[in-house]
Amino acid sequence: MTYDLWYWDGIPGRGEFVRLALEAAGIPYRDRAREDDGKNHDGDSASLVEDLQRDRPHPPFAPPYLVADGMTIGQAANILLYLGEKHGLAPADLEGRLWVNQIQLTIADMVAEVHDVHHPIAAGMYYEDQKDEALRRAEDFRANRMPKFLGYFEKLIQPDGWLTAGRWTYADLSLFFLIDGLRFAFPRRMLTIAHKYPRLMALHQRVSTLPELQDYFKSDRRLPFGDGIFRHYEELDPRE
Amino acid sequence: MTYDLWYWDGIPGRGEFVRLALEAAGIPYRDRAREDDGKNHDGDSASLVEDLQRDRPHPPFAPPYLVADGMTIGQAANILLYLGEKHGLAPADLEGRLWVNQIQLTIADMVAEVHDVHHPIAAGMYYEDQKDEALRRAEDFRANRMPKFLGYFEKLIQPDGWLTAGRWTYADLSLFFLIDGLRFAFPRRMLTIAHKYPRLMALHQRVSTLPELQDYFKSDRRLPFGDGIFRHYEELDPRE
């Protein structure tokens, strides 16, 4: 009954969307690439690299993936769709279920853009080898994409503070993580524009104080940001 | 009962994923931005721009979106999830449903990368103003990303030629469109590497001859590629 989560060790990354949902719902899971197997593999995710090579009827393209109920489920939004249905982390009716999935997919779109700000040419190349291009892309991201996405998310939040009135869904947790990551990667820009998104900022604050997540936040199961999808480079977030 | 599809006129784009599913399933729909309202708006999508500004409980971030059964459903993969469930365009069991959604999301990931090959800096800027960066990104895309994605999709195809044995799903139609778009945008590269992906090429051929789609393919409801997501620039697909 315990689920296996597989994601790169060392960064929260897209695995964090799944981790937050599992933790907030109190679902038992093992974070497999982070388990100590007696070998020295801190952060090298050796067991994940090995597991990815296994023959499976439904192989994932990339982590994260969740092994649950005999299935291997890939793509963060797809994992959350499953967890949402099975553990009540999204509305049960068709319209609400599709709506929360839709928001999650739009969050995923922004996350892909956040990644490409520091890797606009190739994910497999060093930042230093695409820094000039990153400077250009970051400028557009700060000026155009951030307000477009954040302005959109802001207007989705209901008067009671959640995306769907009544209680948090997995998309609320994901929105919290998105804001958290943006604050880490673009602290200056976020400080400048935060006042335009009071509901988003309140949602971030509210998730950060959810009783269900306090143990997790204090634990070493939660990874700090670093050289992952959300990265901070001074030059990509200049003084304004 | 007739659905309303909303997508930019003039390019197949992400709307085509939805259009193919609607057409292949014989579901009645109106392609709203392409309807003649008596004004001269060929390709200007004026009615879509207007419709996007309407107040809705569940506003889409961007087209395509489908108005169906009183709901507005955004994000192509989410629309297909709905159509798949409601019209039997994906397996009905949980595992099969999640699997087809997972493949669709991975197709969407590749489509986003295809777009960023010609717009690596900013979607809102002209190609000509980011051509140098596009040349670099295209090189990585052709060398690394194309084989990675196509090799992955190739191994998913079942011995009977479909993604899930027995019959086509909406993801098979989407994979057809992806291959179609890649052949348009990167004809030289695709010619060189096609032999490595015999099942993918066979699936493309098979969907192109599906009886359910022949009327559509001959109609003007099907839009040619052009300056959309899949674009052909000689310099991004050089002689090898």
Short mmCIF file of C-alpha atoms in Angstrom, two decimals:
data_model
loop_
_atom_site.label_atom_id
_atom_site.label_comp_id
_atom_site.label_asym_id
_atom_site.label_seq_id
_atom_site.Cartn_x
_atom_site.Cartn_y
_atom_site.Cartn_z
CA MET A 1 0.00 0.00 0.00
CA THR A 2 3.02 2.29 0.40
CA TYR A 3 3.68 4.15 -2.83
CA ASP A 4 7.11 4.48 -4.41
CA LEU A 5 8.01 7.95 -5.64
CA TRP A 6 10.95 8.18 -8.00
CA TYR A 7 12.61 11.54 -8.65
CA TRP A 8 16.13 12.92 -8.87
CA ASP A 9 17.78 13.35 -5.52
CA GLY A 10 19.20 16.76 -4.62
CA ILE A 11 16.52 19.12 -5.94
CA PRO A 12 12.79 19.50 -5.22
CA GLY A 13 12.03 19.86 -8.96
CA ARG A 14 8.87 18.43 -10.46
CA GLY A 15 8.96 15.69 -7.83
CA GLU A 16 7.92 18.29 -5.29
CA PHE A 17 4.44 18.62 -6.79
CA VAL A 18 3.87 14.96 -6.01
CA ARG A 19 5.65 15.05 -2.65
CA LEU A 20 3.51 17.94 -1.41
CA ALA A 21 0.31 16.10 -2.31
CA LEU A 22 1.47 12.87 -0.66
CA GLU A 23 2.61 14.70 2.46
CA ALA A 24 -0.44 16.94 2.84
CA ALA A 25 -2.76 13.95 2.45
CA GLY A 26 -0.75 11.82 4.85
CA ILE A 27 -0.24 9.08 2.24
CA PRO A 28 2.64 6.73 3.10
CA TYR A 29 5.38 6.72 0.45
CA ARG A 30 9.03 5.97 -0.07
CA ASP A 31 11.21 8.51 -1.83
CA ARG A 32 13.19 5.81 -3.53
CA ALA A 33 16.09 7.69 -5.11
CA ARG A 34 16.80 9.29 -1.73
CA GLU A 35 16.91 6.13 0.32
CA ASP A 36 20.22 5.05 1.71
CA ASP A 37 21.13 1.70 0.23
CA GLY A 38 24.42 1.47 2.12
CA LYS A 39 26.41 2.71 -0.86
CA ASN A 40 27.63 6.25 -1.05
CA HIS A 41 25.30 7.81 -3.57
CA ASP A 42 24.34 11.08 -2.00
CA GLY A 43 22.61 13.02 -4.71
CA ASP A 44 23.74 10.76 -7.56
CA SER A 45 20.34 9.07 -7.91
CA ALA A 46 22.08 5.82 -8.97
CA SER A 47 19.08 3.71 -8.02
CA LEU A 48 16.82 5.93 -10.14
CA VAL A 49 19.09 5.69 -13.17
CA GLU A 50 18.96 1.92 -12.75
CA ASP A 51 15.22 1.82 -12.22
CA LEU A 52 14.59 3.92 -15.34
CA GLN A 53 16.22 1.18 -17.42
CA ARG A 54 13.81 -1.51 -16.26
CA ASP A 55 11.45 -3.02 -18.78
CA ARG A 56 7.91 -1.89 -18.06
CA PRO A 57 4.66 -1.98 -19.97
CA HIS A 58 4.20 1.75 -19.32
CA PRO A 59 7.66 3.31 -19.13
CA PRO A 60 7.92 6.94 -18.04
CA PHE A 61 9.69 9.43 -20.32
CA ALA A 62 11.30 11.10 -17.31
CA PRO A 63 10.93 11.35 -13.52
CA PRO A 64 8.87 11.92 -11.50
CA TYR A 65 6.94 8.70 -11.59
CA LEU A 66 4.93 6.92 -8.98
CA VAL A 67 4.63 3.17 -8.54
CA ALA A 68 1.21 2.58 -7.02
CA ASP A 69 -1.33 -0.23 -7.06
CA GLY A 70 0.80 -2.18 -9.53
CA MET A 71 0.94 0.73 -11.98
CA THR A 72 3.81 2.98 -12.99
CA ILE A 73 2.41 6.47 -13.48
CA GLY A 74 4.47 9.23 -15.08
CA GLN A 75 4.07 12.97 -15.72
CA ALA A 76 3.52 15.04 -12.57
CA ALA A 77 0.07 16.27 -13.61
CA ASN A 78 -1.00 12.72 -14.40
CA ILE A 79 0.23 11.43 -11.04
CA LEU A 80 -1.72 14.20 -9.33
CA LEU A 81 -4.81 13.37 -11.35
CA TYR A 82 -4.56 9.85 -9.98
CA LEU A 83 -3.89 10.94 -6.40
CA GLY A 84 -6.63 13.54 -6.64
CA GLU A 85 -9.23 10.97 -7.64
CA LYS A 86 -8.11 8.22 -5.33
CA HIS A 87 -7.45 10.27 -2.20
CA GLY A 88 -9.94 13.11 -2.59
CA LEU A 89 -7.39 15.84 -3.30
CA ALA A 90 -9.59 17.38 -5.97
CA PRO A 91 -13.35 17.74 -6.45
CA ALA A 92 -15.01 14.41 -7.26
CA ASP A 93 -17.35 15.76 -9.96
CA LEU A 94 -16.28 15.80 -13.61
CA GLU A 95 -16.20 19.57 -14.01
CA GLY A 96 -14.18 20.15 -10.84
CA ARG A 97 -11.78 17.34 -11.65
CA LEU A 98 -11.10 18.70 -15.15
CA TRP A 99 -10.73 22.24 -13.82
CA VAL A 100 -8.10 21.31 -11.25
CA ASN A 101 -6.26 19.29 -13.91
CA GLN A 102 -6.41 22.29 -16.24
CA ILE A 103 -4.89 24.58 -13.61
CA GLN A 104 -2.17 22.01 -12.90
CA LEU A 105 -1.29 21.84 -16.61
CA THR A 106 -1.02 25.61 -16.76
CA ILE A 107 1.27 25.58 -13.72
CA ALA A 108 3.35 22.94 -15.54
CA ASP A 109 3.56 25.23 -18.58
CA MET A 110 4.95 28.03 -16.44
CA VAL A 111 7.42 25.67 -14.76
CA ALA A 112 8.73 24.59 -18.18
CA GLU A 113 9.27 28.26 -19.01
CA VAL A 114 11.03 28.88 -15.70
CA HIS A 115 13.45 26.10 -16.61
CA ASP A 116 14.05 27.46 -20.08
CA VAL A 117 14.91 30.91 -18.70
CA HIS A 118 18.26 29.51 -17.53
CA HIS A 119 18.47 26.85 -20.27
CA PRO A 120 17.04 28.51 -23.40
CA ILE A 121 19.24 26.58 -25.85
CA ALA A 122 19.70 23.07 -24.47
CA ALA A 123 18.83 21.29 -21.24
CA GLY A 124 21.98 19.20 -21.64
CA MET A 125 24.38 22.16 -21.80
CA TYR A 126 25.82 24.22 -18.96
CA TYR A 127 24.20 27.50 -18.02
CA GLU A 128 27.49 29.26 -18.67
CA ASP A 129 27.37 28.14 -22.30
CA GLN A 130 23.95 29.72 -22.86
CA LYS A 131 24.17 32.67 -20.52
CA ASP A 132 23.81 35.39 -23.17
CA GLU A 133 20.64 33.77 -24.42
CA ALA A 134 19.42 33.29 -20.83
CA LEU A 135 19.82 37.03 -20.20
CA ARG A 136 17.55 37.80 -23.14
CA ARG A 137 14.99 35.17 -22.24
CA ALA A 138 14.94 36.24 -18.58
CA GLU A 139 14.14 39.80 -19.61
CA ASP A 140 11.08 38.65 -21.54
CA PHE A 141 10.09 36.27 -18.77
CA ARG A 142 10.18 38.97 -16.10
CA ALA A 143 8.44 41.60 -18.25
CA ASN A 144 5.81 39.53 -20.05
CA ARG A 145 5.44 35.93 -18.95
CA MET A 146 5.44 36.43 -15.16
CA PRO A 147 2.62 39.01 -15.19
CA LYS A 148 0.66 36.98 -17.72
CA PHE A 149 0.75 33.73 -15.74
CA LEU A 150 0.51 35.28 -12.26
CA GLY A 151 -2.32 37.60 -13.31
CA TYR A 152 -4.17 34.57 -14.62
CA PHE A 153 -3.69 32.49 -11.48
CA GLU A 154 -4.64 35.47 -9.29
CA LYS A 155 -8.10 35.72 -10.80
CA LEU A 156 -8.78 32.01 -10.30
CA ILE A 157 -8.61 32.19 -6.52
CA GLN A 158 -12.01 32.12 -4.85
CA PRO A 159 -13.11 34.56 -2.13
CA ASP A 160 -12.41 31.93 0.52
CA GLY A 161 -8.78 31.81 -0.59
CA TRP A 162 -8.62 28.45 -2.40
CA LEU A 163 -8.79 27.55 -6.09
CA THR A 164 -12.00 25.62 -5.57
CA ALA A 165 -14.11 26.94 -2.74
CA GLY A 166 -14.20 24.87 0.40
CA ARG A 167 -10.76 23.34 0.79
CA TRP A 168 -7.34 23.00 -0.81
CA THR A 169 -6.74 20.75 -3.80
CA TYR A 170 -3.45 19.44 -5.16
CA ALA A 171 -3.38 22.47 -7.49
CA ASP A 172 -3.35 24.81 -4.47
CA LEU A 173 -0.29 22.99 -3.18
CA SER A 174 1.32 23.24 -6.62
CA LEU A 175 0.59 26.95 -6.82
CA PHE A 176 2.27 27.37 -3.44
CA PHE A 177 5.37 25.60 -4.74
CA LEU A 178 5.38 27.67 -7.93
CA ILE A 179 5.30 30.93 -5.93
CA ASP A 180 7.93 29.56 -3.58
CA GLY A 181 10.19 28.72 -6.52
CA LEU A 182 9.67 32.08 -8.20
CA ARG A 183 10.55 33.87 -4.97
CA PHE A 184 13.75 31.85 -4.78
CA ALA A 185 14.72 32.34 -8.43
CA PHE A 186 13.54 35.95 -8.90
CA PRO A 187 13.49 37.50 -5.43
CA ARG A 188 13.83 41.09 -6.65
CA ARG A 189 11.20 40.82 -9.32
CA MET A 190 8.79 39.07 -6.99
CA LEU A 191 9.27 41.71 -4.33
CA THR A 192 8.44 44.41 -6.88
CA ILE A 193 5.28 42.82 -8.25
CA ALA A 194 3.88 40.86 -5.28
CA HIS A 195 1.38 43.63 -4.39
CA LYS A 196 -0.42 42.98 -7.67
CA TYR A 197 -1.26 39.45 -6.62
CA PRO A 198 -2.65 39.63 -3.09
CA ARG A 199 -4.71 36.45 -3.35
CA LEU A 200 -1.78 34.45 -4.68
CA MET A 201 0.44 35.71 -1.89
CA ALA A 202 -2.23 34.88 0.67
CA LEU A 203 -2.62 31.38 -0.77
CA HIS A 204 1.13 30.89 -0.55
CA GLN A 205 1.09 32.00 3.07
CA ARG A 206 -1.87 29.79 3.89
CA VAL A 207 -0.36 26.63 2.42
CA SER A 208 2.91 27.36 4.20
CA THR A 209 1.03 27.23 7.50
CA LEU A 210 -1.21 24.22 6.72
CA PRO A 211 -1.11 21.95 9.77
CA GLU A 212 -0.90 18.94 7.44
CA LEU A 213 2.46 20.11 6.09
CA GLN A 214 4.30 21.33 9.19
CA ASP A 215 6.04 18.04 9.93
CA TYR A 216 7.18 17.80 6.34
CA PHE A 217 8.50 21.36 6.23
CA LYS A 218 10.59 20.71 9.33
CA SER A 219 11.91 17.37 8.06
CA ASP A 220 14.85 16.58 5.80
CA ARG A 221 12.38 15.04 3.37
CA ARG A 222 11.95 18.57 2.09
CA LEU A 223 14.82 19.58 -0.15
CA PRO A 224 16.11 23.11 -0.50
CA PHE A 225 16.17 24.80 -3.90
CA GLY A 226 19.51 24.64 -5.64
CA ASP A 227 20.59 23.96 -9.20
CA GLY A 228 17.25 22.59 -10.25
CA ILE A 229 14.36 23.99 -12.23
CA PHE A 230 14.08 27.01 -9.96
CA ARG A 231 17.54 28.59 -9.89
CA HIS A 232 18.76 31.92 -8.71
CA TYR A 233 21.26 33.81 -10.82
CA GLU A 234 21.78 37.44 -9.85
CA GLU A 235 22.07 38.51 -13.46
CA LEU A 236 18.71 37.00 -14.40
CA ASP A 237 16.98 38.98 -11.65
CA PRO A 238 18.71 42.36 -11.70
CA ARG A 239 18.04 45.39 -9.52
CA GLU A 240 15.09 47.22 -11.01
CA MET B 1 -25.12 18.91 -28.04
CA THR B 2 -22.84 20.40 -30.70
CA TYR B 3 -19.52 21.38 -29.11
CA ASP B 4 -17.81 24.71 -29.67
CA LEU B 5 -14.10 24.52 -30.37
CA TRP B 6 -12.15 27.76 -30.02
CA TYR B 7 -8.70 28.07 -31.51
CA TRP B 8 -6.73 30.58 -33.58
CA ASP B 9 -7.72 30.61 -37.22
CA GLY B 10 -5.01 30.14 -39.83
CA ILE B 11 -2.86 27.40 -38.30
CA PRO B 12 -3.60 23.85 -37.15
CA GLY B 13 -1.57 24.38 -33.94
CA ARG B 14 -2.65 22.80 -30.68
CA GLY B 15 -6.25 23.03 -31.83
CA GLU B 16 -5.50 20.22 -34.25
CA PHE B 17 -5.15 17.67 -31.43
CA VAL B 18 -8.75 18.37 -30.49
CA ARG B 19 -9.98 18.66 -34.07
CA LEU B 20 -8.58 15.25 -35.02
CA ALA B 21 -10.29 13.58 -32.06
CA LEU B 22 -13.63 15.26 -32.81
CA GLU B 23 -13.42 14.41 -36.51
CA ALA B 24 -12.28 10.80 -36.07
CA ALA B 25 -15.06 10.16 -33.56
CA GLY B 26 -17.68 11.85 -35.70
CA ILE B 27 -18.61 14.29 -32.93
CA PRO B 28 -20.49 17.37 -34.20
CA TYR B 29 -18.65 20.63 -33.45
CA ARG B 30 -18.33 24.19 -34.60
CA ASP B 31 -14.89 25.66 -35.17
CA ARG B 32 -15.97 29.02 -33.84
CA ALA B 33 -13.05 31.28 -34.70
CA ARG B 34 -13.22 30.05 -38.30
CA GLU B 35 -16.90 30.68 -38.86
CA ASP B 36 -17.87 33.42 -41.24
CA ASP B 37 -19.85 36.02 -39.33
CA GLY B 38 -20.35 38.21 -42.39
CA LYS B 39 -17.43 40.44 -41.44
CA ASN B 40 -14.12 40.14 -43.14
CA HIS B 41 -12.01 38.42 -40.54
CA ASP B 42 -10.15 35.77 -42.48
CA GLY B 43 -7.49 34.51 -40.14
CA ASP B 44 -7.82 37.38 -37.66
CA SER B 45 -9.70 35.33 -35.07
CA ALA B 46 -11.59 38.43 -33.96
CA SER B 47 -14.42 36.42 -32.47
CA LEU B 48 -11.91 34.38 -30.45
CA VAL B 49 -10.20 37.48 -29.09
CA GLU B 50 -13.62 38.72 -28.04
CA ASP B 51 -14.68 35.39 -26.55
CA LEU B 52 -11.48 35.14 -24.51
CA GLN B 53 -12.45 38.33 -22.71
CA ARG B 54 -15.76 36.94 -21.48
CA ASP B 55 -16.24 36.43 -17.78
CA ARG B 56 -16.31 32.73 -17.00
CA PRO B 57 -16.06 30.70 -13.82
CA HIS B 58 -13.29 28.59 -15.43
CA PRO B 59 -11.41 30.83 -17.84
CA PRO B 60 -8.82 29.22 -20.11
CA PHE B 61 -5.24 30.54 -20.05
CA ALA B 62 -5.02 30.19 -23.84
CA PRO B 63 -6.74 28.44 -26.75
CA PRO B 64 -7.65 25.74 -27.54
CA TYR B 65 -10.71 25.42 -25.37
CA LEU B 66 -13.90 23.50 -25.82
CA VAL B 67 -17.36 24.57 -24.69
CA ALA B 68 -19.26 21.37 -24.00
CA ASP B 69 -22.10 20.35 -21.73
CA GLY B 70 -22.12 23.80 -20.13
CA MET B 71 -18.43 23.63 -19.27
CA THR B 72 -15.46 25.53 -20.68
CA ILE B 73 -12.53 23.13 -20.83
CA GLY B 74 -9.00 24.36 -21.56
CA GLN B 75 -5.59 22.76 -22.18
CA ALA B 76 -5.51 20.36 -25.13
CA ALA B 77 -4.60 17.30 -23.03
CA ASN B 78 -7.42 18.09 -20.62
CA ILE B 79 -9.95 18.45 -23.45
CA LEU B 80 -8.81 15.10 -24.82
CA LEU B 81 -9.11 13.52 -21.39
CA TYR B 82 -12.72 14.65 -21.36
CA LEU B 83 -13.45 13.51 -24.92
CA GLY B 84 -11.65 10.24 -24.29
CA GLU B 85 -13.82 9.42 -21.29
CA LYS B 86 -17.08 10.63 -22.72
CA HIS B 87 -16.77 9.27 -26.25
CA GLY B 88 -14.64 6.17 -25.70
CA LEU B 89 -11.49 7.52 -27.37
CA ALA B 90 -9.27 5.98 -24.69
CA PRO B 91 -9.45 2.82 -22.58
CA ALA B 92 -12.18 3.01 -19.95
CA ASP B 93 -10.15 1.45 -17.13
CA LEU B 94 -8.11 3.62 -14.77
CA GLU B 95 -4.69 2.33 -15.83
CA GLY B 96 -5.38 2.70 -19.55
CA ARG B 97 -6.90 6.13 -19.09
CA LEU B 98 -3.89 7.41 -17.14
CA TRP B 99 -1.49 5.85 -19.62
CA VAL B 100 -3.05 7.55 -22.63
CA ASN B 101 -3.09 10.85 -20.73
CA GLN B 102 0.59 10.35 -19.86
CA ILE B 103 1.52 9.81 -23.52
CA GLN B 104 -0.50 12.89 -24.51
CA LEU B 105 1.35 15.01 -21.94
CA THR B 106 4.68 13.79 -23.29
CA ILE B 107 3.58 14.67 -26.83
CA ALA B 108 2.65 18.12 -25.49
CA ASP B 109 6.13 18.46 -23.99
CA MET B 110 7.72 17.77 -27.36
CA VAL B 111 5.34 20.21 -29.08
CA ALA B 112 6.39 22.95 -26.65
CA GLU B 113 10.01 22.25 -27.54
CA VAL B 114 9.22 22.33 -31.27
CA HIS B 115 7.79 25.80 -30.75
CA ASP B 116 10.77 26.99 -28.78
CA VAL B 117 13.16 25.87 -31.51
CA HIS B 118 12.04 28.85 -33.60
CA HIS B 119 11.20 31.04 -30.61
CA PRO B 120 13.87 30.27 -28.00
CA ILE B 121 13.88 33.77 -26.48
CA ALA B 122 10.30 35.07 -26.55
CA ALA B 123 7.03 33.90 -28.05
CA GLY B 124 6.06 37.54 -28.57
CA MET B 125 9.12 38.46 -30.65
CA TYR B 126 9.73 37.87 -34.35
CA TYR B 127 11.71 34.85 -35.45
CA GLU B 128 14.18 37.16 -37.18
CA ASP B 129 15.00 38.78 -33.85
CA GLN B 130 15.96 35.45 -32.26
CA LYS B 131 17.35 33.64 -35.29
CA ASP B 132 20.87 33.18 -33.96
CA GLU B 133 19.52 31.57 -30.82
CA ALA B 134 17.12 29.49 -32.91
CA LEU B 135 20.02 28.12 -34.93
CA ARG B 136 21.70 26.92 -31.74
CA ARG B 137 18.54 25.48 -30.26
CA ALA B 138 17.63 23.71 -33.51
CA GLU B 139 21.01 22.00 -33.54
CA ASP B 140 20.40 20.53 -30.11
CA PHE B 141 16.83 19.67 -30.96
CA ARG B 142 17.80 17.74 -34.08
CA ALA B 143 20.76 15.99 -32.44
CA ASN B 144 19.39 15.21 -29.00
CA ARG B 145 15.74 15.92 -28.42
CA MET B 146 14.27 14.41 -31.58
CA PRO B 147 15.93 11.01 -31.08
CA LYS B 148 15.09 11.04 -27.37
CA PHE B 149 11.37 11.70 -27.85
CA LEU B 150 10.93 9.66 -31.03
CA GLY B 151 12.87 6.70 -29.63
CA TYR B 152 10.61 6.81 -26.58
CA PHE B 153 7.37 6.93 -28.59
CA GLU B 154 8.65 4.17 -30.90
CA LYS B 155 8.93 1.67 -28.09
CA LEU B 156 5.42 2.39 -26.82
CA ILE B 157 3.71 1.13 -29.98
CA GLN B 158 2.19 -2.32 -29.59
CA PRO B 159 2.70 -5.19 -32.05
CA ASP B 160 -0.71 -4.46 -33.59
CA GLY B 161 0.44 -0.95 -34.46
CA TRP B 162 -1.47 1.15 -31.92
CA LEU B 163 -0.46 2.67 -28.59
CA THR B 164 -2.96 0.52 -26.73
CA ALA B 165 -3.64 -2.79 -28.40
CA GLY B 166 -6.98 -3.17 -30.14
CA ARG B 167 -7.80 0.23 -31.59
CA TRP B 168 -6.67 3.83 -31.89
CA THR B 169 -6.96 6.30 -29.03
CA TYR B 170 -6.76 10.09 -29.11
CA ALA B 171 -3.04 9.76 -28.38
CA ASP B 172 -2.53 7.79 -31.61
CA LEU B 173 -4.14 10.66 -33.51
CA SER B 174 -1.91 13.14 -31.67
CA LEU B 175 1.19 11.12 -32.45
CA PHE B 176 0.19 11.18 -36.11
CA PHE B 177 -0.08 14.97 -36.00
CA LEU B 178 3.26 15.26 -34.20
CA ILE B 179 5.02 13.21 -36.90
CA ASP B 180 3.20 15.16 -39.58
CA GLY B 181 4.37 18.44 -38.08
CA LEU B 182 7.95 17.26 -37.66
CA ARG B 183 8.04 16.16 -41.31
CA PHE B 184 6.84 19.62 -42.32
CA ALA B 185 9.26 21.51 -40.08
CA PHE B 186 12.31 19.26 -40.39
CA PRO B 187 11.90 17.36 -43.69
CA ARG B 188 15.60 16.66 -44.14
CA ARG B 189 16.21 15.49 -40.62
CA MET B 190 13.10 13.30 -40.65
CA LEU B 191 14.13 11.72 -43.94
CA THR B 192 17.51 10.84 -42.45
CA ILE B 193 16.23 9.29 -39.23
CA ALA B 194 12.85 7.83 -40.21
CA HIS B 195 14.27 4.31 -40.65
CA LYS B 196 15.01 4.19 -36.93
CA TYR B 197 11.32 4.51 -36.09
CA PRO B 198 9.47 2.01 -38.27
CA ARG B 199 6.51 1.62 -35.92
CA LEU B 200 6.03 5.37 -35.61
CA MET B 201 6.14 5.78 -39.37
CA ALA B 202 3.67 2.91 -39.79
CA LEU B 203 1.33 4.49 -37.22
CA HIS B 204 1.53 7.80 -39.08
CA GLN B 205 0.66 6.04 -42.34
CA ARG B 206 -2.17 4.11 -40.73
CA VAL B 207 -3.84 7.19 -39.20
CA SER B 208 -3.47 9.04 -42.51
CA THR B 209 -5.59 6.30 -44.13
CA LEU B 210 -8.17 5.89 -41.34
CA PRO B 211 -11.59 5.80 -43.01
CA GLU B 212 -12.96 8.00 -40.20
CA LEU B 213 -10.64 10.85 -41.22
CA GLN B 214 -10.78 10.84 -45.02
CA ASP B 215 -13.61 13.36 -45.31
CA TYR B 216 -11.81 15.69 -42.94
CA PHE B 217 -8.50 15.42 -44.75
CA LYS B 218 -10.17 16.38 -48.03
CA SER B 219 -12.14 19.26 -46.49
CA ASP B 220 -11.13 22.86 -45.87
CA ARG B 221 -11.71 22.24 -42.19
CA ARG B 222 -8.16 20.93 -42.20
CA LEU B 223 -5.65 23.75 -42.19
CA PRO B 224 -2.22 23.56 -43.81
CA PHE B 225 0.89 24.14 -41.73
CA GLY B 226 2.24 27.65 -41.95
CA ASP B 227 3.65 30.10 -39.44
CA GLY B 228 2.37 28.18 -36.45
CA ILE B 229 3.99 25.87 -33.94
CA PHE B 230 5.37 23.63 -36.67
CA ARG B 231 7.33 25.91 -39.00
CA HIS B 232 9.80 25.21 -41.71
CA TYR B 233 12.92 27.33 -41.93
CA GLU B 234 15.62 25.98 -44.25
CA GLU B 235 18.38 27.05 -41.91
CA LEU B 236 16.92 25.15 -38.97
CA ASP B 237 16.90 21.92 -40.98
CA PRO B 238 20.12 22.08 -43.02
CA ARG B 239 21.48 19.56 -45.49
CA GLU B 240 23.20 16.82 -43.48
#
